[in-house]
Amino acid sequence: MRVLLVEDDEMIGRSLKQALEGAGWSADWVRDGELAQSALGDGGYTCVLLDLGLPRQDGTEVLRRARERGDATPVLVLTARDGLDDRIHSLDLGADDYLLKPFEFRELLARMRAVVRRRDGAAHSLIGGSTMQLDLTTREVLVDGVREALTAREFALLHALLERPGAILSREQLENRIYGWGEEVISNAIDVLIHGMRRKLGAESIRNVRGLGWRVAA
């Protein structure tokens, strides 16, 4: 899954990016509010980790503008501002959760999973349909009740498809969900990934719509 990290502190940003990627997320890191607006405009993020004290444009303004244009990407605010008014203001602007610095990385991951579940309309960790489900906690797929382990990119691809069962996602949309900035995308990477997943999960698990993209059954 792909996350946008908005953090101007060099040490915090670098360590968080490394930790997120080590946990299987594809992380894009920007350091000011205007770059955050530009990145959000490109779309494709599963969630946003947003600092409030940013140069060029404050984090609250980034959040306000995103919600005004209808961007529903889950936003988890990470900040040292511990005043009650700051927390209330961020939540009223549309933040999905609020975590004070310093924090434990395990708690951050748990809160990220929680805001993604809420966005997917699920109170529990499973998303998908009756025959295929994705467990956001264990990062496994269940096919007819049988669990299968997934690589990080298999998980990211299935998460994108199972968010909207039946919807067709193009090659570009899937690449945007799997790869971060600066990562080289091999021309047939999506085809190879889906071929391997079909062998693991069944030939009809991911269906190709010629000339348009791929989907999972509704």
XYZ file of N, CA, C and O in Angstrom:
872
model
N 0.848 -1.186 0.000
C 0.000 0.000 0.000
C 0.886 1.238 0.000
O 1.993 1.212 0.503
N 0.363 2.320 -0.536
C 1.163 3.520 -0.748
C 0.728 4.624 0.205
O -0.459 4.941 0.319
N 1.692 5.216 0.909
C 1.402 6.246 1.892
C 2.167 7.512 1.533
O 3.295 7.457 1.037
N 1.529 8.664 1.770
C 2.193 9.955 1.608
C 2.610 10.435 2.981
O 1.776 10.646 3.870
N 3.902 10.607 3.179
C 4.465 11.107 4.439
C 4.807 12.581 4.257
O 5.619 12.932 3.399
N 4.178 13.433 5.055
C 4.408 14.884 4.990
C 5.073 15.298 6.292
O 4.419 15.426 7.327
N 6.381 15.494 6.257
C 7.166 15.764 7.460
C 8.391 16.577 7.082
O 9.165 16.177 6.222
N 8.581 17.750 7.738
C 9.699 18.613 7.374
C 10.968 18.314 8.163
O 12.054 18.744 7.775
N 10.861 17.579 9.257
C 12.047 17.241 10.038
C 12.819 16.129 9.338
O 12.295 15.034 9.116
N 14.079 16.417 9.003
C 14.906 15.476 8.223
C 15.058 14.135 8.930
O 14.887 13.075 8.316
N 15.394 14.152 10.212
C 15.656 12.907 10.929
C 14.386 12.076 11.078
O 14.384 10.866 10.830
N 13.288 12.731 11.475
C 12.024 12.020 11.653
C 11.533 11.471 10.312
O 11.112 10.310 10.218
N 11.587 12.311 9.282
C 11.098 11.889 7.970
C 11.865 10.706 7.420
O 11.271 9.734 6.925
N 13.191 10.770 7.517
C 14.015 9.686 6.979
C 13.773 8.373 7.724
O 13.640 7.310 7.128
N 13.711 8.442 9.057
C 13.525 7.221 9.834
C 12.130 6.633 9.623
O 11.971 5.407 9.544
N 11.105 7.500 9.521
C 9.755 7.002 9.279
C 9.629 6.357 7.901
O 8.996 5.309 7.755
N 10.229 6.977 6.897
C 10.180 6.409 5.550
C 10.814 5.019 5.521
O 10.252 4.071 4.960
N 11.972 4.882 6.150
C 12.649 3.586 6.196
C 11.815 2.554 6.947
O 11.691 1.400 6.518
N 11.231 2.963 8.073
C 10.430 2.028 8.865
C 9.172 1.600 8.115
O 8.783 0.426 8.153
N 8.526 2.533 7.432
C 7.321 2.208 6.668
C 7.631 1.228 5.541
O 6.895 0.264 5.311
N 8.713 1.489 4.827
C 9.081 0.599 3.738
C 9.481 -0.774 4.269
O 9.206 -1.795 3.631
N 10.110 -0.802 5.448
C 10.435 -2.078 6.068
C 9.198 -2.853 6.483
O 9.227 -4.089 6.566
N 8.085 -2.132 6.720
C 6.826 -2.770 7.101
C 5.955 -3.095 5.900
O 4.809 -3.535 6.062
N 6.483 -2.871 4.694
C 5.758 -3.264 3.495
C 4.965 -2.170 2.813
O 4.236 -2.428 1.851
N 5.092 -0.920 3.281
C 4.414 0.205 2.633
C 5.344 0.831 1.597
O 6.562 0.846 1.773
N 4.752 1.383 0.544
C 5.495 2.205 -0.398
C 5.293 3.653 0.040
O 4.162 4.146 0.048
N 6.373 4.323 0.462
C 6.254 5.633 1.103
C 6.865 6.741 0.246
O 8.029 6.675 -0.121
N 6.047 7.767 -0.066
C 6.530 8.986 -0.714
C 6.644 10.064 0.363
O 5.692 10.301 1.106
N 7.795 10.730 0.426
C 8.058 11.702 1.497
C 8.213 13.095 0.904
O 9.045 13.319 0.023
N 7.391 14.043 1.383
C 7.525 15.447 1.013
C 7.704 16.257 2.295
O 7.313 15.822 3.379
N 8.285 17.481 2.153
C 8.713 18.221 3.340
C 8.053 19.585 3.508
O 8.445 20.335 4.402
N 7.096 19.925 2.664
C 6.375 21.178 2.874
C 4.947 21.047 2.361
O 4.604 20.106 1.649
N 4.099 22.016 2.742
C 2.686 21.933 2.446
C 2.343 22.016 0.975
O 1.414 21.347 0.511
N 3.080 22.821 0.221
C 2.765 22.953 -1.201
C 3.075 21.669 -1.958
O 2.319 21.259 -2.851
N 4.189 21.028 -1.623
C 4.499 19.743 -2.248
C 3.465 18.682 -1.848
O 3.124 17.810 -2.660
N 2.965 18.777 -0.628
C 1.922 17.843 -0.191
C 0.657 18.015 -1.017
O 0.035 17.034 -1.441
N 0.273 19.269 -1.281
C -0.900 19.529 -2.116
C -0.717 18.935 -3.508
O -1.637 18.315 -4.069
N 0.461 19.114 -4.076
C 0.737 18.587 -5.407
C 0.669 17.064 -5.424
O 0.081 16.456 -6.323
N 1.271 16.427 -4.416
C 1.264 14.963 -4.349
C -0.149 14.430 -4.183
O -0.535 13.444 -4.828
N -0.942 15.060 -3.317
C -2.316 14.618 -3.123
C -3.141 14.774 -4.394
O -4.031 13.970 -4.665
N -2.823 15.800 -5.179
C -3.525 15.992 -6.438
C -3.289 14.852 -7.415
O -4.156 14.522 -8.234
N -2.111 14.235 -7.320
C -1.811 13.098 -8.200
C -2.593 11.853 -7.791
O -2.849 10.980 -8.616
N -2.962 11.744 -6.517
C -3.793 10.645 -6.032
C -3.038 9.339 -5.893
O -1.820 9.261 -6.034
N -3.793 8.278 -5.600
C -3.241 6.938 -5.505
C -2.755 6.533 -4.130
O -2.147 5.473 -3.991
N -3.040 7.334 -3.095
C -2.536 7.015 -1.756
C -3.579 6.283 -0.924
O -4.767 6.605 -0.965
N -3.101 5.313 -0.150
C -3.964 4.594 0.772
C -4.240 5.438 2.004
O -5.340 5.416 2.556
N -3.232 6.195 2.455
C -3.433 7.118 3.572
C -2.318 8.162 3.565
O -1.330 8.027 2.833
N -2.509 9.196 4.400
C -1.558 10.300 4.511
C -1.148 10.451 5.968
O -2.004 10.434 6.862
N 0.155 10.586 6.201
C 0.681 10.931 7.525
C 1.094 12.389 7.464
O 2.030 12.751 6.740
N 0.408 13.250 8.192
C 0.521 14.692 8.004
C 0.998 15.397 9.262
O 0.321 15.389 10.299
N 2.171 16.033 9.175
C 2.634 16.932 10.227
C 1.900 18.260 10.066
O 1.505 18.631 8.952
N 1.726 18.991 11.155
C 1.019 20.269 11.073
C 1.964 21.441 10.863
O 1.664 22.367 10.111
N 3.118 21.442 11.529
C 4.038 22.567 11.452
C 4.933 22.480 10.238
O 6.104 22.110 10.339
N 4.399 22.849 9.074
C 5.121 22.708 7.805
C 5.502 24.061 7.230
O 4.778 25.047 7.414
N 6.614 24.149 6.495
C 6.933 25.377 5.762
C 6.046 25.522 4.526
O 5.452 24.552 4.063
N 5.939 26.762 4.055
C 5.228 27.130 2.822
C 3.717 27.026 2.931
O 3.000 27.840 2.372
N 3.214 26.015 3.643
C 1.774 25.897 3.868
C 1.555 24.989 5.072
O 2.058 23.873 5.102
N 0.806 25.474 6.058
C 0.593 24.711 7.286
C -0.196 23.436 6.995
O -0.990 23.369 6.053
N 0.022 22.412 7.831
C -0.674 21.152 7.643
C -2.180 21.263 7.718
O -2.900 20.547 7.019
N -2.691 22.151 8.574
C -4.140 22.323 8.659
C -4.704 22.869 7.347
O -5.816 22.513 6.953
N -3.935 23.712 6.661
C -4.389 24.233 5.376
C -4.364 23.142 4.310
O -5.255 23.066 3.453
N -3.350 22.290 4.352
C -3.296 21.149 3.429
C -4.536 20.280 3.610
O -5.191 19.878 2.638
N -4.860 19.994 4.854
C -6.021 19.166 5.159
C -7.314 19.836 4.721
O -8.189 19.196 4.116
N -7.459 21.116 5.024
C -8.686 21.833 4.669
C -8.924 21.816 3.163
O -10.035 21.527 2.694
N -7.887 22.106 2.392
C -8.035 22.151 0.937
C -8.336 20.778 0.361
O -9.120 20.645 -0.589
N -7.696 19.753 0.928
C -7.945 18.391 0.441
C -9.411 18.012 0.632
O -10.056 17.465 -0.278
N -9.955 18.287 1.803
C -11.353 17.931 2.065
C -12.312 18.800 1.245
O -13.362 18.318 0.793
N -11.962 20.051 1.015
C -12.835 20.925 0.228
C -12.972 20.454 -1.213
O -14.024 20.638 -1.835
N -11.917 19.849 -1.759
C -12.012 19.363 -3.139
C -12.499 17.915 -3.208
O -12.473 17.293 -4.265
N -12.952 17.384 -2.084
C -13.559 16.063 -2.075
C -12.602 14.906 -1.940
O -12.992 13.753 -2.166
N -11.353 15.167 -1.549
C -10.371 14.103 -1.368
C -10.655 13.399 -0.041
O -10.521 13.978 1.028
N -11.043 12.115 -0.120
C -11.414 11.365 1.082
C -10.304 10.457 1.585
O -10.545 9.603 2.439
N -9.071 10.628 1.078
C -7.950 9.800 1.539
C -7.802 9.921 3.052
O -7.779 11.029 3.586
N -7.720 8.800 3.780
C -7.556 8.882 5.236
C -6.313 9.676 5.619
O -5.243 9.477 5.044
N -6.460 10.579 6.583
C -5.360 11.427 7.049
C -5.138 11.193 8.532
O -6.061 11.358 9.347
N -3.922 10.813 8.864
C -3.511 10.642 10.257
C -2.531 11.755 10.581
O -1.451 11.834 10.002
N -2.926 12.656 11.481
C -2.097 13.799 11.851
C -1.036 13.351 12.853
O -1.354 12.721 13.866
N 0.233 13.689 12.557
C 1.357 13.412 13.454
C 1.980 14.743 13.836
O 2.521 15.440 12.978
N 1.911 15.114 15.100
C 2.386 16.439 15.467
C 2.788 16.509 16.936
O 2.363 15.689 17.746
N 3.617 17.503 17.240
C 4.005 17.767 18.629
C 3.044 18.740 19.291
O 3.165 19.004 20.495
N 2.091 19.284 18.557
C 1.118 20.201 19.136
C 0.138 19.408 20.002
O -0.687 18.655 19.485
N 0.217 19.592 21.319
C -0.583 18.768 22.214
C -1.767 19.500 22.818
O -2.442 18.984 23.707
N -2.061 20.695 22.307
C -3.199 21.444 22.832
C -4.515 20.846 22.374
O -4.640 20.358 21.243
N -5.524 20.870 23.258
C -6.836 20.326 22.931
C -7.439 21.037 21.723
O -8.046 20.402 20.850
N -7.290 22.363 21.646
C -7.863 23.114 20.532
C -7.261 22.667 19.198
O -7.970 22.591 18.180
N -5.947 22.379 19.174
C -5.315 21.904 17.940
C -5.895 20.557 17.506
O -6.156 20.325 16.325
N -6.104 19.655 18.468
C -6.657 18.343 18.139
C -8.079 18.474 17.603
O -8.440 17.866 16.596
N -8.878 19.261 18.290
C -10.273 19.444 17.867
C -10.338 20.076 16.486
O -11.118 19.653 15.622
N -9.500 21.097 16.256
C -9.506 21.788 14.965
C -9.143 20.831 13.831
O -9.804 20.832 12.782
N -8.120 19.999 14.028
C -7.708 19.054 12.989
C -8.805 18.039 12.699
O -9.094 17.729 11.535
N -9.436 17.525 13.743
C -10.505 16.546 13.552
C -11.710 17.179 12.868
O -12.349 16.567 12.002
N -12.028 18.415 13.238
C -13.157 19.104 12.613
C -12.885 19.402 11.129
O -13.823 19.448 10.324
N -11.617 19.586 10.782
C -11.273 19.835 9.384
C -11.333 18.565 8.536
O -11.323 18.643 7.314
N -11.383 17.393 9.192
C -11.502 16.153 8.437
C -10.422 15.133 8.678
O -10.362 14.121 7.969
N -9.543 15.366 9.672
C -8.539 14.353 9.990
C -9.240 13.107 10.529
O -10.251 13.194 11.220
N -8.696 11.943 10.207
C -9.290 10.686 10.655
C -8.753 10.238 12.011
O -9.421 9.486 12.715
N -7.570 10.690 12.363
C -6.998 10.348 13.659
C -5.863 11.323 13.945
O -5.444 12.095 13.072
N -5.360 11.270 15.183
C -4.381 12.245 15.670
C -3.416 11.514 16.580
O -3.839 10.832 17.514
N -2.108 11.607 16.310
C -1.105 10.924 17.116
C -0.022 11.919 17.502
O 0.561 12.586 16.643
N 0.229 12.023 18.813
C 1.215 12.982 19.318
C 2.630 12.408 19.240
O 2.848 11.235 19.532
N 3.573 13.258 18.858
C 4.985 12.887 18.896
C 5.513 13.091 20.320
O 5.110 14.048 20.986
N 6.419 12.240 20.780
C 6.923 11.024 20.124
C 5.928 9.881 20.287
O 5.100 9.890 21.201
N 6.001 8.892 19.391
C 5.076 7.771 19.435
C 5.830 6.488 19.096
O 6.926 6.510 18.553
N 5.219 5.366 19.426
C 5.773 4.060 19.088
C 5.352 3.707 17.666
O 4.181 3.886 17.300
N 6.284 3.180 16.879
C 5.980 2.874 15.489
C 4.875 1.821 15.382
O 4.039 1.890 14.480
N 4.831 0.868 16.290
C 3.787 -0.154 16.250
C 2.398 0.464 16.397
O 1.437 0.015 15.764
N 2.299 1.488 17.255
C 1.012 2.162 17.409
C 0.643 2.913 16.136
O -0.518 2.922 15.723
N 1.624 3.541 15.496
C 1.359 4.223 14.231
C 0.791 3.252 13.204
O -0.209 3.549 12.537
N 1.415 2.084 13.062
C 0.924 1.093 12.095
C -0.502 0.661 12.428
O -1.346 0.511 11.531
N -0.775 0.450 13.715
C -2.120 0.037 14.122
C -3.149 1.120 13.788
O -4.254 0.824 13.319
N -2.795 2.377 14.015
C -3.721 3.468 13.715
C -3.907 3.630 12.207
O -5.008 3.961 11.742
N -2.850 3.397 11.440
C -2.974 3.433 9.979
C -3.944 2.352 9.503
O -4.810 2.607 8.661
N -3.796 1.149 10.033
C -4.716 0.078 9.655
C -6.154 0.441 10.023
O -7.093 0.155 9.270
N -6.318 1.085 11.178
C -7.666 1.431 11.638
C -8.329 2.463 10.726
O -9.504 2.321 10.374
N -7.598 3.512 10.333
C -8.218 4.533 9.481
C -8.502 3.978 8.090
O -9.493 4.353 7.452
N -7.655 3.052 7.610
C -7.916 2.432 6.307
C -9.152 1.542 6.390
O -9.984 1.527 5.484
N -9.304 0.794 7.490
C -10.500 -0.039 7.661
C -11.759 0.818 7.665
O -12.760 0.462 7.051
N -11.712 1.933 8.364
C -12.890 2.801 8.420
C -13.202 3.351 7.042
O -14.366 3.465 6.656
N -12.165 3.717 6.295
C -12.389 4.216 4.928
C -13.024 3.131 4.058
O -13.877 3.404 3.210
N -12.617 1.870 4.288
C -13.162 0.762 3.512
C -14.528 0.317 4.031
O -15.117 -0.618 3.486
N -15.017 0.959 5.101
C -16.329 0.618 5.629
C -16.339 -0.652 6.436
O -17.375 -1.313 6.545
N -15.186 -1.028 6.996
C -15.103 -2.272 7.761
C -14.652 -1.984 9.177
O -13.664 -1.293 9.381
N -15.367 -2.537 10.159
C -14.962 -2.365 11.546
C -13.887 -3.369 11.914
O -13.201 -3.214 12.913
N -13.770 -4.440 11.122
C -12.765 -5.465 11.385
C -11.669 -5.366 10.334
O -11.657 -4.454 9.512
N -10.755 -6.312 10.329
C -9.567 -6.206 9.485
C -9.721 -6.825 8.112
O -8.770 -6.839 7.333
N -10.909 -7.350 7.769
C -11.103 -8.014 6.483
C -11.848 -7.112 5.515
O -12.850 -6.491 5.865
N -11.360 -7.037 4.283
C -12.093 -6.363 3.214
C -12.214 -7.333 2.049
O -11.444 -8.280 1.917
N -13.203 -7.109 1.194
C -13.388 -7.968 0.031
C -14.785 -8.544 -0.014
O -15.719 -8.025 0.603
N -14.934 -9.634 -0.758
C -16.238 -10.252 -0.936
C -16.355 -11.580 -0.221
O -15.652 -11.857 0.741
N -17.267 -12.420 -0.720
C -17.539 -13.689 -0.043
C -16.506 -14.755 -0.371
O -16.244 -15.638 0.448
N -15.899 -14.702 -1.560
C -14.950 -15.747 -1.952
C -13.498 -15.352 -1.714
O -12.646 -16.218 -1.516
N -13.195 -14.045 -1.759
C -11.821 -13.598 -1.547
C -11.813 -12.372 -0.643
O -12.508 -11.389 -0.905
N -11.019 -12.460 0.420
C -10.913 -11.368 1.379
C -9.452 -11.103 1.692
O -8.611 -12.004 1.616
N -9.180 -9.852 2.067
C -7.826 -9.456 2.438
C -7.810 -9.092 3.909
O -8.637 -8.304 4.369
N -6.881 -9.698 4.653
C -6.731 -9.403 6.074
C -5.678 -8.306 6.223
O -4.495 -8.528 5.980
N -6.115 -7.112 6.629
C -5.225 -5.959 6.713
C -4.240 -6.072 7.869
O -3.209 -5.398 7.868
N -4.549 -6.908 8.847
C -3.669 -7.059 9.996
C -2.551 -8.053 9.722
O -1.368 -7.767 9.942
N -2.911 -9.233 9.222
C -1.899 -10.272 8.968
C -1.294 -10.166 7.579
O -0.307 -10.831 7.287
N -1.913 -9.338 6.699
C -1.450 -9.147 5.320
C -1.494 -10.468 4.551
O -0.616 -10.784 3.759
N -2.575 -11.214 4.789
C -2.824 -12.459 4.088
C -4.123 -12.344 3.301
O -4.968 -11.506 3.600
N -4.282 -13.215 2.308
C -5.521 -13.281 1.559
C -6.233 -14.580 1.920
O -5.597 -15.611 2.144
N -7.553 -14.512 2.012
C -8.369 -15.689 2.264
C -9.175 -15.991 1.015
O -9.965 -15.144 0.559
N -8.988 -17.160 0.447
C -9.744 -17.596 -0.726
C -10.560 -18.808 -0.312
O -9.997 -19.858 0.031
N -11.884 -18.636 -0.301
C -12.791 -19.690 0.178
C -12.370 -20.177 1.565
O -12.405 -21.376 1.869
N -11.936 -19.248 2.413
C -11.585 -19.551 3.789
C -10.172 -20.041 4.017
O -9.753 -20.219 5.157
N -9.425 -20.260 2.935
C -8.045 -20.744 3.052
C -7.095 -19.553 2.980
O -7.172 -18.740 2.047
N -6.188 -19.434 3.948
C -5.261 -18.310 4.005
C -4.014 -18.565 3.159
O -3.479 -19.668 3.142
N -3.566 -17.503 2.479
C -2.329 -17.551 1.704
C -1.485 -16.332 2.058
O -1.998 -15.213 2.169
N -0.182 -16.552 2.240
C 0.735 -15.437 2.504
C 0.949 -14.632 1.223
O 0.859 -15.164 0.111
N 1.253 -13.357 1.379
C 1.450 -12.457 0.243
C 2.765 -11.697 0.394
O 3.170 -11.371 1.506
N 3.389 -11.399 -0.728
C 4.506 -10.467 -0.702
C 3.950 -9.056 -0.549
O 2.739 -8.826 -0.674
N 4.830 -8.092 -0.305
C 4.381 -6.705 -0.116
C 3.657 -6.180 -1.349
O 2.621 -5.520 -1.242
N 4.177 -6.470 -2.540
C 3.537 -5.950 -3.758
C 2.270 -6.710 -4.100
O 1.315 -6.122 -4.621
N 2.211 -7.999 -3.799
C 0.965 -8.736 -3.983
C -0.118 -8.164 -3.084
O -1.271 -7.980 -3.500
N 0.252 -7.864 -1.842
C -0.697 -7.286 -0.899
C -1.196 -5.930 -1.394
O -2.398 -5.637 -1.360
N -0.283 -5.088 -1.870
C -0.665 -3.749 -2.347
C -1.602 -3.844 -3.540
O -2.589 -3.101 -3.640
N -1.319 -4.766 -4.468
C -2.159 -4.904 -5.652
C -3.547 -5.409 -5.280
O -4.564 -4.872 -5.749
N -3.614 -6.433 -4.434
C -4.919 -6.953 -4.030
C -5.710 -5.934 -3.221
O -6.929 -5.846 -3.342
N -5.011 -5.146 -2.406
C -5.708 -4.124 -1.631
C -6.375 -3.116 -2.564
O -7.530 -2.718 -2.349
N -5.674 -2.708 -3.603
C -6.247 -1.763 -4.562
C -7.484 -2.347 -5.238
O -8.499 -1.665 -5.407
N -7.428 -3.617 -5.624
C -8.546 -4.247 -6.323
C -9.722 -4.528 -5.397
O -10.886 -4.352 -5.778
N -9.437 -4.965 -4.177
C -10.509 -5.355 -3.258
C -11.151 -4.172 -2.548
O -12.176 -4.329 -1.890
N -10.556 -3.004 -2.661
C -11.229 -1.803 -2.158
C -12.525 -1.566 -2.916
O -13.511 -1.097 -2.358
N -12.510 -1.903 -4.209
C -13.673 -1.657 -5.071
C -13.910 -2.884 -5.941
O -13.622 -2.872 -7.137
N -14.425 -3.971 -5.364
C -14.660 -5.177 -6.166
C -15.560 -4.894 -7.363
O -16.578 -4.213 -7.245
N -15.159 -5.395 -8.509
C -15.908 -5.168 -9.740
C -15.416 -4.002 -10.558
O -15.639 -3.947 -11.774
N -14.741 -3.041 -9.919
C -14.224 -1.882 -10.650
C -12.953 -2.269 -11.413
O -12.147 -3.066 -10.941
N -12.790 -1.698 -12.598
C -11.622 -1.977 -13.431
C -10.535 -0.955 -13.106
O -10.774 0.257 -13.147
N -9.342 -1.440 -12.780
C -8.200 -0.566 -12.525
C -7.189 -0.733 -13.654
O -6.846 -1.854 -14.029
N -6.718 0.380 -14.182
C -5.772 0.360 -15.289
C -4.374 -0.005 -14.800
O -4.096 -0.009 -13.595
N -3.504 -0.275 -15.749
C -2.108 -0.560 -15.409
C -1.505 0.613 -14.634
O -0.814 0.414 -13.631
N -1.759 1.835 -15.087
C -1.190 3.007 -14.421
C -1.707 3.147 -12.994
O -0.947 3.477 -12.080
N -2.995 2.890 -12.776
C -3.554 2.985 -11.432
C -2.913 1.959 -10.491
O -2.607 2.272 -9.343
N -2.700 0.749 -10.987
C -2.083 -0.281 -10.156
C -0.617 0.052 -9.880
O -0.137 -0.128 -8.756
N 0.095 0.542 -10.883
C 1.493 0.925 -10.671
C 1.597 2.037 -9.640
O 2.515 2.035 -8.811
N 0.661 2.993 -9.675
C 0.690 4.100 -8.717
C 0.474 3.634 -7.293
O 0.958 4.262 -6.347
N -0.259 2.531 -7.121
C -0.505 2.020 -5.787
C 0.644 1.163 -5.262
O 0.788 0.977 -4.061
N 1.453 0.629 -6.168
C 2.489 -0.323 -5.773
C 3.857 0.327 -5.633
O 4.633 -0.008 -4.740
N 4.153 1.283 -6.520
C 5.501 1.848 -6.566
C 5.527 3.268 -6.009
O 4.616 4.057 -6.245
N 6.577 3.593 -5.287
C 6.795 4.943 -4.794
C 7.610 5.763 -5.777
O 8.057 5.261 -6.813
N 7.804 7.037 -5.451
C 8.615 7.902 -6.306
C 10.036 7.357 -6.401
O 10.612 6.876 -5.430
N 10.601 7.460 -7.572
C 11.999 7.077 -7.753
C 12.203 5.599 -7.967
O 13.311 5.172 -8.296
N 11.172 4.786 -7.771
C 11.298 3.355 -8.016
C 11.122 3.080 -9.504
O 10.184 3.556 -10.127
N 12.021 2.288 -10.059
C 11.936 1.942 -11.471
C 10.817 0.927 -11.682
O 10.737 -0.090 -10.995
N 9.920 1.220 -12.623
C 8.804 0.333 -12.928
C 9.122 -0.421 -14.216
O 9.238 0.173 -15.288
N 9.281 -1.725 -14.120
C 9.523 -2.552 -15.304
C 8.232 -2.633 -16.112
O 7.140 -2.755 -15.550
N 8.342 -2.590 -17.423
C 7.174 -2.450 -18.296
C 6.135 -3.546 -18.087
O 4.941 -3.296 -18.163
N 6.556 -4.765 -17.832
C 5.590 -5.863 -17.683
C 5.451 -6.325 -16.235
O 5.013 -7.457 -15.977
N 5.804 -5.460 -15.286
C 5.807 -5.857 -13.875
C 4.419 -6.269 -13.401
O 4.275 -7.257 -12.667
N 3.378 -5.520 -13.783
C 2.017 -5.838 -13.350
C 1.584 -7.188 -13.917
O 0.989 -8.012 -13.211
N 1.910 -7.438 -15.194
C 1.534 -8.719 -15.813
C 2.183 -9.895 -15.086
O 1.532 -10.914 -14.819
N 3.473 -9.750 -14.773
C 4.191 -10.825 -14.081
C 3.608 -11.049 -12.693
O 3.409 -12.194 -12.255
N 3.301 -9.960 -11.993
C 2.756 -10.059 -10.643
C 1.394 -10.765 -10.664
O 1.130 -11.668 -9.855
N 0.532 -10.360 -11.590
C -0.805 -10.953 -11.663
C -0.730 -12.413 -12.101
O -1.469 -13.268 -11.593
N 0.175 -12.727 -13.019
C 0.352 -14.123 -13.446
C 0.710 -15.004 -12.251
O 0.139 -16.093 -12.062
N 1.634 -14.537 -11.417
C 2.027 -15.305 -10.242
C 0.894 -15.444 -9.240
O 0.724 -16.501 -8.614
N 0.079 -14.397 -9.089
C -1.031 -14.451 -8.142
C -2.135 -15.375 -8.628
O -2.796 -16.050 -7.828
N -2.340 -15.428 -9.933
C -3.335 -16.364 -10.461
C -2.920 -17.806 -10.214
O -3.763 -18.669 -9.935
N -1.643 -18.071 -10.332
C -1.167 -19.421 -10.059
C -1.372 -19.777 -8.583
O -1.647 -20.927 -8.238
N -1.232 -18.788 -7.723
C -1.373 -19.014 -6.282
C -2.828 -19.069 -5.856
O -3.214 -19.901 -5.015
N -3.679 -18.188 -6.422
C -5.037 -18.005 -5.929
C -6.116 -18.562 -6.842
O -7.282 -18.618 -6.447
N -5.744 -18.950 -8.062
C -6.738 -19.450 -9.010
C -6.816 -18.575 -10.238
O -6.657 -17.355 -10.170
N -7.086 -19.198 -11.384
C -7.063 -18.494 -12.666
C -8.089 -17.375 -12.752
O -7.897 -16.394 -13.484
N -9.212 -17.516 -12.031
C -10.280 -16.512 -12.106
C -10.224 -15.494 -10.970
O -11.129 -14.685 -10.823
N -9.158 -15.544 -10.168
C -9.084 -14.639 -9.014
C -8.968 -13.178 -9.434
O -9.560 -12.292 -8.816
N -8.185 -12.908 -10.479
C -8.031 -11.558 -11.019
C -8.309 -11.632 -12.510
O -7.643 -12.380 -13.234
N -9.264 -10.890 -12.973
C -9.728 -10.985 -14.351
C -9.241 -9.801 -15.175
O -9.285 -8.658 -14.722
N -8.808 -10.098 -16.380
C -8.365 -9.056 -17.302
C -9.535 -8.570 -18.146
O -10.329 -9.372 -18.632
N -9.653 -7.261 -18.297
C -10.632 -6.663 -19.205
C -9.822 -6.050 -20.335
O -9.147 -5.036 -20.140
N -9.855 -6.686 -21.481
C -8.943 -6.370 -22.580
C -8.944 -4.880 -22.913
O -9.984 -4.278 -23.139
N -7.752 -4.314 -22.917
C -7.590 -2.914 -23.294
C -7.879 -1.925 -22.176
O -7.658 -0.724 -22.342
N -8.396 -2.399 -21.027
C -8.779 -1.497 -19.948
C -7.999 -1.730 -18.660
O -7.530 -0.798 -18.026
N -7.867 -2.996 -18.252
C -7.144 -3.252 -17.002
C -7.579 -4.559 -16.368
O -7.876 -5.524 -17.062
N -7.652 -4.555 -15.020
C -7.965 -5.772 -14.272
C -8.999 -5.467 -13.196
O -9.138 -4.337 -12.737
N -9.684 -6.524 -12.764
C -10.664 -6.387 -11.686
C -10.808 -7.714 -10.965
O -10.390 -8.769 -11.468
N -11.390 -7.663 -9.773
C -11.812 -8.867 -9.079
C -13.347 -8.882 -9.111
O -13.979 -7.845 -9.272
N -13.915 -10.065 -8.960
C -15.364 -10.189 -9.038
C -16.041 -9.379 -7.946
O -15.561 -9.300 -6.819
N -17.173 -8.777 -8.293
C -17.948 -7.993 -7.318
C -18.575 -8.929 -6.301
O -18.878 -10.067 -6.601
